[in-house]
Amino acid sequence: MIEKIKGFRDFYPEDMLVRENLFGTMRKCARLFGFLPIDYPSLELLDLFRTKSGDELLSQTYSFTDKGKREVTLIPEATPSTVRLMGSRKDLPRPVKWYSIPKLWRYEEPQSGRTREHSQFNADIFGDSSPEADAEIIGLACETLESLGLKGSFEVRINHRQIMEKIMNMLGTKDLVAGLNIIDRYRKETRENMLEELTQNLGSSKNAGLLIEFLSDKSKASEIAKTIHKHFPSLDLSELVKGIDETIRILESWGYSNLVFDPATVRGLTYYTGIVFEGFDINGKYRSIFGGGRYDNLTGLISGQDMAAVGFGMGDAVLENLLREKELWVIPRERSRYLIIPMKEETRKYALELAGSLRKSGVDCSTMNNVKSLSNSLKSASSGLYTHAIIVGPKEMETGKVTVRDLSSGNQEEKRMDEIH
RNA sequence: GCCGGGUUGGGGUAGUGGGUAUCCUUGGGGACUGUGGAUCCCCGGACCCGGGUUCAAUUCCCGGACCCGGCCCCA
């Protein structure tokens, strides 16, 4: 027996039926918001990811040199490929709204909610820098989770990169990127470590203390201005706050709740330029369900043409953890699956003919291809693969009707073929 | 890359420095000849891998792989 590769997953029908439904919901929601599907290779030149990231990310790619001596990698994220597609089609009317559900790979130690191969629902809007576009992106993420039955089970933590940059600069940061990186670890570190690292970064323990007070002040999203003013009364960020306020107002008008302003959400990636956000389960038990933000400069780096862009990614692993916890990881109620049971040898051919015509009319069915006692046949039929059994014996052949048995209730009735669906 | 805990048929388990490795379940076959999705009978299937200690290792020791979880990092 050959083992499968570490950190990769097999999926059996009982999970695939749920997963297909999950991805179906994502596609349906994307289309509701006016996004169109794209896809791209699983393998790309490593250079595509060099552009925007440092050695750290590159060391965590599933990469190798191919037979043509090219450095290639299984794609670790969706955005660079999406941007590459965007850059090759300068004829498209904007805004461009695309979604995809690629498999992504990362060479890291697997742990809860993180595997080496996962699927990620990804959506982006290009060429629209408005607060409305930000709202559409976050709204799509929210709508997807709500469609899955998670309304009220998650919150969206929202922040803005430029707000944080202004604050960090005011507090005297010596290294903005490093500073944001420290903030990104806020919920994982002890207060002492935070204070020490931020004091180092800001060169002032007083300012580090002020910043920590601010970081811990998660508030309602509608009160961003108030919260910032409370901590930094001298700072005027009204222009920036205006945009993010508008985004939040739109989201609330669409009925999405549990939006919070969280100064500690900054996202690790360096390329974000505007709004940033992450979705978490309300108990904070899992890693982020989705995350994203505005990255107006990245398209320029990859495609040579600057373009506004905002997007998010939502992985399947954490989502599955959460759905299982909420007992929502269930095979959806769907179309019936019939098993046609021939009672006698002489009815086998009839059973096959029946299957043929049922399929022509769009009914999912299989035939049992051997003849056993009826109780044994029903036992086989009740393995969970089928919702109904169709019993055909000499009697049915004569009358032209069949006996249809509901395998969950045990009820059965005589039906004409055109009554089966 | 680092740290902790695991690993016995497909799934769940019992047990042991020595003989045919336990039980349940699932799977296959049969009896039972149109409704007991039962019952009964039969069959298949496992000690993660490598090295060491030992007369003898599934069992003890070391290493590795994989699984679960944590760190780092987060796309």
CSV table of C-alpha atoms (C1' of nucleotides) in Angstrom, one decimal:
chain,number,residue,atom,x,y,z
A,1,MET,CA,0.0,0.0,0.0
A,2,ILE,CA,1.5,3.3,-1.1
A,3,GLU,CA,0.8,6.2,1.3
A,4,LYS,CA,-0.4,9.5,0.2
A,5,ILE,CA,1.8,12.5,0.4
A,6,LYS,CA,1.9,14.3,3.8
A,7,GLY,CA,-0.5,17.1,4.2
A,8,PHE,CA,-2.7,16.1,1.2
A,9,ARG,CA,-6.3,14.9,1.6
A,10,ASP,CA,-8.4,12.2,-0.1
A,11,PHE,CA,-12.1,12.8,-0.4
A,12,TYR,CA,-14.7,10.1,-0.5
A,13,PRO,CA,-18.3,10.5,-1.7
A,14,GLU,CA,-19.7,11.3,1.7
A,15,ASP,CA,-17.4,14.4,1.8
A,16,MET,CA,-17.4,15.2,-1.9
A,17,LEU,CA,-21.2,15.5,-2.0
A,18,VAL,CA,-20.8,18.2,0.7
A,19,ARG,CA,-17.9,19.8,-1.0
A,20,GLU,CA,-19.6,20.0,-4.3
A,21,ASN,CA,-22.5,21.7,-2.6
A,22,LEU,CA,-20.0,24.0,-0.8
A,23,PHE,CA,-18.3,25.1,-4.0
A,24,GLY,CA,-21.7,25.3,-5.7
A,25,THR,CA,-22.8,27.8,-3.1
A,26,MET,CA,-19.6,29.8,-3.6
A,27,ARG,CA,-20.2,29.9,-7.4
A,28,LYS,CA,-23.8,30.8,-6.9
A,29,CYS,CA,-23.0,33.7,-4.6
A,30,ALA,CA,-20.2,35.0,-6.9
A,31,ARG,CA,-22.7,35.1,-9.8
A,32,LEU,CA,-25.3,36.8,-7.6
A,33,PHE,CA,-22.7,39.6,-7.1
A,34,GLY,CA,-21.9,39.8,-10.8
A,35,PHE,CA,-18.6,37.9,-10.7
A,36,LEU,CA,-17.5,35.7,-13.6
A,37,PRO,CA,-15.4,32.6,-13.5
A,38,ILE,CA,-11.8,32.2,-14.5
A,39,ASP,CA,-9.2,29.5,-14.1
A,40,TYR,CA,-5.4,29.2,-14.6
A,41,PRO,CA,-2.6,26.7,-14.3
A,42,SER,CA,-1.7,24.9,-11.1
A,43,LEU,CA,1.9,25.3,-12.1
A,44,GLU,CA,3.5,28.7,-12.7
A,45,LEU,CA,6.9,30.1,-13.1
A,46,LEU,CA,8.3,30.8,-9.6
A,47,ASP,CA,9.1,34.4,-10.8
A,48,LEU,CA,5.4,35.2,-10.7
A,49,PHE,CA,5.5,34.9,-7.0
A,50,ARG,CA,9.0,36.5,-6.6
A,51,THR,CA,7.7,39.8,-7.7
A,52,LYS,CA,5.6,40.5,-4.6
A,53,SER,CA,7.1,38.3,-1.9
A,54,GLY,CA,10.3,37.7,0.0
A,55,ASP,CA,12.3,34.6,0.6
A,56,GLU,CA,10.1,33.6,3.4
A,57,LEU,CA,7.1,32.8,1.1
A,58,LEU,CA,9.3,31.3,-1.6
A,59,SER,CA,10.7,28.9,1.0
A,60,GLN,CA,7.2,27.7,1.6
A,61,THR,CA,6.3,27.0,-2.0
A,62,TYR,CA,6.0,23.5,-3.5
A,63,SER,CA,8.6,24.4,-6.2
A,64,PHE,CA,11.1,22.5,-8.3
A,65,THR,CA,13.1,22.8,-11.5
A,66,ASP,CA,11.4,21.1,-14.4
A,67,LYS,CA,12.9,19.1,-17.2
A,68,GLY,CA,13.4,22.3,-19.3
A,69,LYS,CA,15.4,23.7,-16.4
A,70,ARG,CA,12.7,26.2,-15.5
A,71,GLU,CA,12.0,27.1,-11.9
A,72,VAL,CA,8.3,26.4,-11.4
A,73,THR,CA,6.0,26.1,-8.5
A,74,LEU,CA,2.6,24.8,-7.6
A,75,ILE,CA,0.7,28.0,-7.1
A,76,PRO,CA,0.7,29.0,-3.4
A,77,GLU,CA,-2.0,31.7,-3.9
A,78,ALA,CA,-4.4,32.9,-6.4
A,79,THR,CA,-3.9,36.6,-6.7
A,80,PRO,CA,-0.7,36.7,-8.9
A,81,SER,CA,-2.2,34.4,-11.5
A,82,THR,CA,-5.4,36.4,-11.5
A,83,VAL,CA,-3.5,39.6,-12.0
A,84,ARG,CA,-1.5,38.0,-14.8
A,85,LEU,CA,-4.7,37.1,-16.6
A,86,MET,CA,-5.9,40.6,-16.0
A,87,GLY,CA,-2.7,42.1,-17.5
A,88,SER,CA,-3.1,40.1,-20.7
A,89,ARG,CA,-6.5,41.4,-21.5
A,90,LYS,CA,-6.3,45.1,-21.6
A,91,ASP,CA,-9.4,45.2,-23.8
A,92,LEU,CA,-11.8,44.3,-21.0
A,93,PRO,CA,-14.3,46.9,-19.9
A,94,ARG,CA,-13.9,47.8,-16.3
A,95,PRO,CA,-14.5,47.1,-13.6
A,96,VAL,CA,-13.6,43.4,-14.1
A,97,LYS,CA,-15.1,41.1,-11.5
A,98,TRP,CA,-13.7,37.6,-11.5
A,99,TYR,CA,-13.8,34.6,-9.2
A,100,SER,CA,-12.1,31.2,-9.1
A,101,ILE,CA,-11.8,28.2,-6.9
A,102,PRO,CA,-8.3,26.9,-7.4
A,103,LYS,CA,-6.3,24.4,-5.5
A,104,LEU,CA,-3.4,26.0,-3.8
A,105,TRP,CA,-0.2,24.5,-2.3
A,106,ARG,CA,2.1,25.4,0.5
A,107,TYR,CA,5.1,23.4,1.8
A,108,GLU,CA,4.5,23.8,5.5
A,109,GLU,CA,3.9,21.6,8.5
A,110,PRO,CA,0.2,20.7,8.4
A,111,GLN,CA,-1.9,21.7,11.4
A,112,SER,CA,-5.5,22.4,12.3
A,113,GLY,CA,-7.2,24.2,9.5
A,114,ARG,CA,-4.1,24.1,7.3
A,115,THR,CA,-3.0,21.4,4.9
A,116,ARG,CA,-0.4,21.4,2.1
A,117,GLU,CA,-3.1,21.3,-0.5
A,118,HIS,CA,-6.3,23.2,-0.2
A,119,SER,CA,-9.0,24.8,-2.2
A,120,GLN,CA,-9.7,28.5,-2.0
A,121,PHE,CA,-12.6,30.6,-3.1
A,122,ASN,CA,-11.1,33.7,-4.6
A,123,ALA,CA,-12.8,36.9,-5.9
A,124,ASP,CA,-11.3,40.2,-7.1
A,125,ILE,CA,-12.5,43.4,-8.6
A,126,PHE,CA,-10.1,45.3,-10.9
A,127,GLY,CA,-10.3,48.9,-12.0
A,128,ASP,CA,-12.7,50.1,-9.3
A,129,SER,CA,-11.2,52.0,-6.4
A,130,SER,CA,-14.5,53.0,-4.9
A,131,PRO,CA,-15.8,52.2,-1.4
A,132,GLU,CA,-18.6,50.4,-3.2
A,133,ALA,CA,-16.2,47.9,-4.7
A,134,ASP,CA,-14.7,47.2,-1.2
A,135,ALA,CA,-18.3,46.6,0.0
A,136,GLU,CA,-19.0,44.2,-2.9
A,137,ILE,CA,-16.0,42.1,-2.0
A,138,ILE,CA,-16.7,41.9,1.7
A,139,GLY,CA,-20.4,41.5,0.9
A,140,LEU,CA,-19.7,38.5,-1.3
A,141,ALA,CA,-17.7,36.9,1.5
A,142,CYS,CA,-20.5,37.5,4.0
A,143,GLU,CA,-23.2,36.3,1.6
A,144,THR,CA,-21.3,33.1,1.0
A,145,LEU,CA,-21.0,32.3,4.7
A,146,GLU,CA,-24.6,33.2,5.3
A,147,SER,CA,-25.8,31.0,2.5
A,148,LEU,CA,-23.9,28.2,4.1
A,149,GLY,CA,-26.0,28.7,7.3
A,150,LEU,CA,-23.3,30.7,9.2
A,151,LYS,CA,-25.2,33.9,9.8
A,152,GLY,CA,-24.4,35.1,13.2
A,153,SER,CA,-21.5,32.7,13.6
A,154,PHE,CA,-18.8,34.9,12.3
A,155,GLU,CA,-17.5,38.5,12.5
A,156,VAL,CA,-15.6,40.6,10.0
A,157,ARG,CA,-12.7,42.5,11.4
A,158,ILE,CA,-12.0,45.5,9.3
A,159,ASN,CA,-9.1,48.0,9.3
A,160,HIS,CA,-7.3,50.2,6.8
A,161,ARG,CA,-3.6,50.1,6.0
A,162,GLN,CA,-3.2,53.8,5.5
A,163,ILE,CA,-4.9,54.5,8.8
A,164,MET,CA,-2.4,52.2,10.5
A,165,GLU,CA,0.5,53.7,8.6
A,166,LYS,CA,-0.5,57.3,9.6
A,167,ILE,CA,-0.7,56.2,13.2
A,168,MET,CA,2.5,54.3,13.1
A,169,ASN,CA,4.3,57.2,11.5
A,170,MET,CA,2.9,59.6,14.0
A,171,LEU,CA,4.1,57.4,16.8
A,172,GLY,CA,7.6,57.5,15.3
A,173,THR,CA,8.0,54.0,13.8
A,174,LYS,CA,11.5,53.3,12.5
A,175,ASP,CA,10.4,50.5,10.3
A,176,LEU,CA,6.8,50.5,9.1
A,177,VAL,CA,6.7,47.0,7.6
A,178,ALA,CA,8.3,45.5,10.7
A,179,GLY,CA,5.9,47.4,12.9
A,180,LEU,CA,2.9,46.1,11.0
A,181,ASN,CA,4.3,42.6,11.3
A,182,ILE,CA,4.5,43.0,15.1
A,183,ILE,CA,0.9,44.2,15.2
A,184,ASP,CA,-0.2,41.2,13.1
A,185,ARG,CA,0.9,39.0,15.9
A,186,TYR,CA,-0.9,41.0,18.5
A,187,ARG,CA,-3.3,38.3,19.6
A,188,LYS,CA,-0.7,35.6,19.8
A,189,GLU,CA,1.9,37.5,21.9
A,190,THR,CA,2.0,38.4,25.6
A,191,ARG,CA,1.5,42.0,26.5
A,192,GLU,CA,5.0,42.2,27.8
A,193,ASN,CA,6.5,40.9,24.5
A,194,MET,CA,4.3,43.3,22.5
A,195,LEU,CA,5.4,46.3,24.6
A,196,GLU,CA,9.0,45.3,24.3
A,197,GLU,CA,8.9,44.9,20.5
A,198,LEU,CA,6.8,47.9,19.9
A,199,THR,CA,9.0,50.0,22.1
A,200,GLN,CA,11.9,48.9,20.0
A,201,ASN,CA,10.1,49.7,16.8
A,202,LEU,CA,8.7,53.1,17.9
A,203,GLY,CA,11.7,54.1,20.1
A,204,SER,CA,9.3,55.1,22.8
A,205,SER,CA,7.7,53.0,25.5
A,206,LYS,CA,5.1,55.6,26.1
A,207,ASN,CA,4.0,55.5,22.4
A,208,ALA,CA,4.1,51.7,22.5
A,209,GLY,CA,1.7,51.7,25.4
A,210,LEU,CA,-0.6,54.1,23.6
A,211,LEU,CA,-0.5,51.8,20.5
A,212,ILE,CA,-1.3,48.7,22.6
A,213,GLU,CA,-4.3,50.4,24.2
A,214,PHE,CA,-5.5,51.2,20.7
A,215,LEU,CA,-4.9,47.7,19.3
A,216,SER,CA,-7.0,46.1,22.1
A,217,ASP,CA,-9.9,48.4,21.4
A,218,LYS,CA,-12.0,46.4,19.0
A,219,SER,CA,-15.2,48.4,18.4
A,220,LYS,CA,-18.3,48.6,16.3
A,221,ALA,CA,-17.4,49.2,12.7
A,222,SER,CA,-19.6,52.3,12.6
A,223,GLU,CA,-17.6,54.0,15.2
A,224,ILE,CA,-14.2,54.1,13.6
A,225,ALA,CA,-13.8,57.8,13.8
A,226,LYS,CA,-14.8,57.9,17.4
A,227,THR,CA,-12.5,55.2,18.4
A,228,ILE,CA,-9.5,56.7,16.6
A,229,HIS,CA,-10.3,60.1,18.0
A,230,LYS,CA,-10.5,58.6,21.5
A,231,HIS,CA,-6.9,57.3,21.3
A,232,PHE,CA,-5.3,59.9,19.1
A,233,PRO,CA,-7.2,63.1,19.4
A,234,SER,CA,-4.7,65.2,17.5
A,235,LEU,CA,-4.8,63.0,14.4
A,236,ASP,CA,-7.0,64.0,11.5
A,237,LEU,CA,-7.9,60.9,9.3
A,238,SER,CA,-11.3,62.1,8.2
A,239,GLU,CA,-10.6,61.6,4.5
A,240,LEU,CA,-9.6,58.0,5.0
A,241,VAL,CA,-12.3,57.2,7.5
A,242,LYS,CA,-14.9,58.6,5.1
A,243,GLY,CA,-14.2,55.9,2.6
A,244,ILE,CA,-14.2,53.1,5.0
A,245,ASP,CA,-17.3,54.5,6.7
A,246,GLU,CA,-19.1,54.4,3.3
A,247,THR,CA,-18.1,50.8,2.8
A,248,ILE,CA,-19.5,49.8,6.1
A,249,ARG,CA,-22.7,51.8,5.7
A,250,ILE,CA,-23.3,49.9,2.4
A,251,LEU,CA,-22.6,46.5,4.0
A,252,GLU,CA,-25.0,47.3,6.8
A,253,SER,CA,-27.7,48.5,4.4
A,254,TRP,CA,-27.4,45.0,2.7
A,255,GLY,CA,-28.0,43.4,6.0
A,256,TYR,CA,-24.5,42.1,6.9
A,257,SER,CA,-23.9,42.5,10.6
A,258,ASN,CA,-21.1,41.6,13.0
A,259,LEU,CA,-18.7,44.1,11.3
A,260,VAL,CA,-16.1,45.4,13.7
A,261,PHE,CA,-13.2,47.8,13.5
A,262,ASP,CA,-10.2,46.0,14.7
A,263,PRO,CA,-6.9,47.9,14.8
A,264,ALA,CA,-5.0,44.6,15.3
A,265,THR,CA,-6.0,43.3,11.9
A,266,VAL,CA,-3.4,44.5,9.4
A,267,ARG,CA,-2.7,41.3,7.3
A,268,GLY,CA,0.8,40.0,6.9
A,269,LEU,CA,1.3,40.8,3.2
A,270,THR,CA,3.1,43.9,2.3
A,271,TYR,CA,1.2,44.8,-0.8
A,272,TYR,CA,-2.1,45.9,0.7
A,273,THR,CA,-2.8,49.6,0.3
A,274,GLY,CA,-6.2,50.3,1.6
A,275,ILE,CA,-9.0,48.4,3.4
A,276,VAL,CA,-8.0,45.1,5.0
A,277,PHE,CA,-10.3,42.6,6.6
A,278,GLU,CA,-10.5,39.1,8.0
A,279,GLY,CA,-13.5,36.9,8.8
A,280,PHE,CA,-13.4,34.9,12.1
A,281,ASP,CA,-15.7,32.6,13.8
A,282,ILE,CA,-17.5,34.5,16.6
A,283,ASN,CA,-15.7,32.4,19.3
A,284,GLY,CA,-12.3,33.0,17.9
A,285,LYS,CA,-11.6,29.3,18.0
A,286,TYR,CA,-10.2,28.9,14.5
A,287,ARG,CA,-7.9,30.6,12.1
A,288,SER,CA,-9.4,33.2,9.8
A,289,ILE,CA,-12.2,32.0,7.6
A,290,PHE,CA,-11.4,34.5,4.9
A,291,GLY,CA,-9.1,37.5,4.4
A,292,GLY,CA,-8.3,40.1,1.9
A,293,GLY,CA,-8.0,43.8,1.1
A,294,ARG,CA,-7.2,46.4,-1.4
A,295,TYR,CA,-3.9,46.1,-3.3
A,296,ASP,CA,-3.8,48.9,-5.8
A,297,ASN,CA,-0.1,48.6,-6.6
A,298,LEU,CA,0.3,44.9,-7.2
A,299,THR,CA,-1.0,44.9,-10.8
A,300,GLY,CA,1.7,47.3,-11.8
A,301,LEU,CA,4.4,45.1,-10.4
A,302,ILE,CA,3.1,42.0,-12.3
A,303,SER,CA,1.5,43.4,-15.4
A,304,GLY,CA,3.2,46.7,-15.8
A,305,GLN,CA,0.0,48.6,-15.6
A,306,ASP,CA,-1.2,50.1,-12.4
A,307,MET,CA,-4.8,49.3,-11.6
A,308,ALA,CA,-7.0,49.5,-8.6
A,309,ALA,CA,-7.7,46.0,-7.2
A,310,VAL,CA,-9.5,44.5,-4.2
A,311,GLY,CA,-10.2,40.9,-3.4
A,312,PHE,CA,-10.4,38.1,-0.9
A,313,GLY,CA,-9.6,34.5,-0.4
A,314,MET,CA,-11.6,31.9,1.5
A,315,GLY,CA,-10.0,28.5,2.2
A,316,ASP,CA,-11.9,25.3,2.5
A,317,ALA,CA,-10.1,23.9,5.6
A,318,VAL,CA,-11.1,26.3,8.3
A,319,LEU,CA,-14.6,26.5,6.7
A,320,GLU,CA,-15.0,22.8,7.0
A,321,ASN,CA,-13.9,22.9,10.7
A,322,LEU,CA,-16.5,25.5,11.4
A,323,LEU,CA,-19.3,23.9,9.4
A,324,ARG,CA,-18.7,20.6,11.2
A,325,GLU,CA,-18.8,22.3,14.5
A,326,LYS,CA,-22.2,23.8,13.6
A,327,GLU,CA,-23.3,20.4,12.3
A,328,LEU,CA,-23.8,21.9,8.9
A,329,TRP,CA,-21.4,19.5,7.2
A,330,VAL,CA,-24.2,17.4,5.9
A,331,ILE,CA,-25.0,15.8,2.5
A,332,PRO,CA,-27.5,18.2,1.0
A,333,ARG,CA,-31.0,17.0,0.3
A,334,GLU,CA,-30.9,16.5,-3.4
A,335,ARG,CA,-32.4,14.5,-6.2
A,336,SER,CA,-33.4,10.9,-5.6
A,337,ARG,CA,-31.0,8.1,-6.5
A,338,TYR,CA,-32.8,4.9,-7.5
A,339,LEU,CA,-31.6,1.3,-7.5
A,340,ILE,CA,-33.6,-1.0,-9.7
A,341,ILE,CA,-33.9,-4.5,-8.3
A,342,PRO,CA,-34.8,-7.3,-10.6
A,343,MET,CA,-36.7,-10.0,-8.7
A,344,LYS,CA,-36.1,-12.9,-11.1
A,345,GLU,CA,-33.6,-13.7,-13.8
A,346,GLU,CA,-36.2,-13.1,-16.5
A,347,THR,CA,-36.7,-9.5,-15.3
A,348,ARG,CA,-33.1,-8.5,-15.6
A,349,LYS,CA,-33.4,-7.4,-19.1
A,350,TYR,CA,-36.5,-5.4,-18.3
A,351,ALA,CA,-34.7,-3.7,-15.5
A,352,LEU,CA,-32.0,-2.6,-17.9
A,353,GLU,CA,-34.5,-1.2,-20.3
A,354,LEU,CA,-36.2,0.6,-17.5
A,355,ALA,CA,-32.9,2.1,-16.4
A,356,GLY,CA,-32.3,3.3,-20.0
A,357,SER,CA,-35.5,5.1,-20.3
A,358,LEU,CA,-35.3,6.6,-16.8
A,359,ARG,CA,-31.9,8.1,-17.6
A,360,LYS,CA,-33.3,9.6,-20.8
A,361,SER,CA,-35.8,11.5,-18.7
A,362,GLY,CA,-33.1,12.6,-16.3
A,363,VAL,CA,-33.5,10.2,-13.4
A,364,ASP,CA,-30.4,9.0,-11.5
A,365,CYS,CA,-30.5,5.3,-11.3
A,366,SER,CA,-28.4,2.1,-11.2
A,367,THR,CA,-29.5,-1.5,-11.7
A,368,MET,CA,-28.7,-4.4,-9.5
A,369,ASN,CA,-26.9,-6.8,-11.8
A,370,ASN,CA,-27.5,-10.0,-10.0
A,371,VAL,CA,-30.6,-11.6,-8.5
A,372,LYS,CA,-30.8,-12.2,-4.8
A,373,SER,CA,-33.6,-12.7,-2.4
A,374,LEU,CA,-35.6,-9.6,-2.0
A,375,SER,CA,-34.6,-9.0,1.6
A,376,ASN,CA,-30.9,-9.3,0.7
A,377,SER,CA,-31.4,-7.0,-2.2
A,378,LEU,CA,-33.1,-4.4,0.0
A,379,LYS,CA,-30.2,-4.8,2.4
A,380,SER,CA,-27.7,-3.9,-0.3
A,381,ALA,CA,-29.9,-1.1,-1.5
A,382,SER,CA,-30.0,0.5,2.0
A,383,SER,CA,-26.3,1.1,2.2
A,384,GLY,CA,-26.9,4.8,1.9
A,385,LEU,CA,-26.0,5.1,-1.8
A,386,TYR,CA,-29.7,5.1,-2.8
A,387,THR,CA,-32.8,7.0,-1.7
A,388,HIS,CA,-35.3,4.6,-3.4
A,389,ALA,CA,-35.5,1.1,-4.6
A,390,ILE,CA,-37.5,0.1,-7.7
A,391,ILE,CA,-38.7,-3.5,-7.5
A,392,VAL,CA,-39.4,-5.2,-10.8
A,393,GLY,CA,-40.6,-8.8,-11.0
A,394,PRO,CA,-42.9,-10.7,-13.3
A,395,LYS,CA,-45.9,-8.8,-11.8
A,396,GLU,CA,-44.5,-5.4,-12.7
A,397,MET,CA,-43.5,-6.6,-16.2
A,398,GLU,CA,-47.2,-7.6,-16.8
A,399,THR,CA,-48.8,-4.4,-15.4
A,400,GLY,CA,-46.2,-2.0,-16.7
A,401,LYS,CA,-46.0,-0.4,-13.3
A,402,VAL,CA,-43.2,-0.7,-10.8
A,403,THR,CA,-43.0,-0.8,-7.1
A,404,VAL,CA,-41.1,2.2,-5.7
A,405,ARG,CA,-39.9,1.9,-2.1
A,406,ASP,CA,-38.6,4.9,-0.2
A,407,LEU,CA,-35.6,3.5,1.6
A,408,SER,CA,-35.6,5.9,4.5
A,409,SER,CA,-39.3,5.5,5.4
A,410,GLY,CA,-40.0,2.1,4.1
A,411,ASN,CA,-43.2,3.3,2.3
A,412,GLN,CA,-43.8,2.0,-1.1
A,413,GLU,CA,-46.2,2.5,-3.9
A,414,GLU,CA,-47.0,1.3,-7.4
A,415,LYS,CA,-46.0,3.9,-10.0
A,416,ARG,CA,-46.0,4.3,-13.7
A,417,MET,CA,-42.6,5.0,-15.2
A,418,ASP,CA,-43.5,8.6,-16.0
A,419,GLU,CA,-44.3,9.2,-12.4
A,420,ILE,CA,-40.8,8.6,-11.3
A,421,HIS,CA,-38.5,11.5,-11.0
B,1,G,C1',12.5,24.0,9.9
B,2,C,C1',11.3,23.2,15.5
B,3,C,C1',8.2,20.9,19.7
B,4,G,C1',4.5,17.5,22.0
B,5,G,C1',1.1,13.1,21.6
B,6,G,C1',-0.1,9.1,18.6
B,7,U,C1',0.1,4.5,14.8
B,8,U,C1',-2.8,-3.3,15.7
B,9,G,C1',-7.6,-5.8,9.2
B,10,G,C1',-11.5,-0.7,5.4
B,11,G,C1',-13.5,1.6,10.4
B,12,G,C1',-13.4,1.0,15.9
B,13,U,C1',-10.7,-2.0,19.4
B,14,A,C1',-8.4,-6.0,23.1
B,15,G,C1',-3.7,-8.1,24.2
B,16,U,C1',1.3,-10.0,24.5
B,17,G,C1',9.3,-10.6,25.1
B,18,G,C1',7.6,-16.9,22.8
B,19,G,C1',2.5,-21.0,20.1
B,20,U,C1',-3.1,-20.2,14.9
B,21,A,C1',-3.2,-12.0,17.7
B,22,U,C1',-9.2,-10.6,20.6
B,23,C,C1',-13.9,-8.7,19.8
B,24,C,C1',-17.4,-5.5,17.1
B,25,U,C1',-18.4,-3.5,12.5
B,26,U,C1',-17.7,-3.1,7.3
B,27,G,C1',-16.8,-6.1,2.8
B,28,G,C1',-17.6,-10.9,-0.3
B,29,G,C1',-20.3,-15.6,-0.7
B,30,G,C1',-24.4,-18.9,0.7
B,31,A,C1',-29.2,-20.5,3.1
B,32,C,C1',-33.9,-18.2,3.1
B,33,U,C1',-37.7,-18.6,-3.5
B,34,G,C1',-42.0,-10.8,-3.5
B,35,U,C1',-40.8,-7.1,1.3
B,36,G,C1',-37.9,-10.1,8.5
B,37,G,C1',-33.4,-3.4,4.7
B,38,A,C1',-33.9,-9.6,9.3
B,39,U,C1',-31.7,-14.3,11.1
B,40,C,C1',-28.2,-18.2,10.5
B,41,C,C1',-23.6,-20.3,8.2
B,42,C,C1',-18.9,-19.6,5.5
B,43,C,C1',-14.9,-16.5,3.7
B,44,G,C1',-11.3,-12.4,3.2
B,45,G,C1',-8.5,-8.8,5.7
B,46,A,C1',-3.9,-5.9,10.6
B,47,C,C1',0.7,-5.6,14.6
B,48,C,C1',3.7,1.7,9.9
B,49,C,C1',9.0,1.2,8.0
B,50,G,C1',14.3,0.5,9.1
B,51,G,C1',18.1,-0.6,12.5
B,52,G,C1',19.4,-2.3,17.6
B,53,U,C1',19.0,-5.4,22.2
B,54,U,C1',17.6,-10.7,22.7
B,55,C,C1',17.8,-17.6,21.8
B,56,A,C1',13.2,-15.0,20.5
B,57,A,C1',10.4,-8.2,19.1
B,58,U,C1',3.9,-6.6,17.2
B,59,U,C1',5.6,-5.8,22.4
B,60,C,C1',11.8,-2.9,24.8
B,61,C,C1',15.5,1.0,22.7
B,62,C,C1',17.0,4.4,18.6
B,63,G,C1',16.0,6.6,13.8
B,64,G,C1',12.4,7.6,9.9
B,65,A,C1',7.5,8.0,7.7
B,66,C,C1',2.7,9.3,8.4
B,67,C,C1',-1.6,11.2,11.5
B,68,C,C1',-3.3,14.8,15.3
B,69,G,C1',-2.1,19.3,17.7
B,70,G,C1',1.3,23.6,18.8
B,71,C,C1',5.5,27.1,17.2
B,72,C,C1',7.5,29.8,12.9
B,73,C,C1',4.9,31.9,8.9
B,74,C,C1',0.5,33.1,6.7
B,75,A,C1',-1.0,33.4,0.6
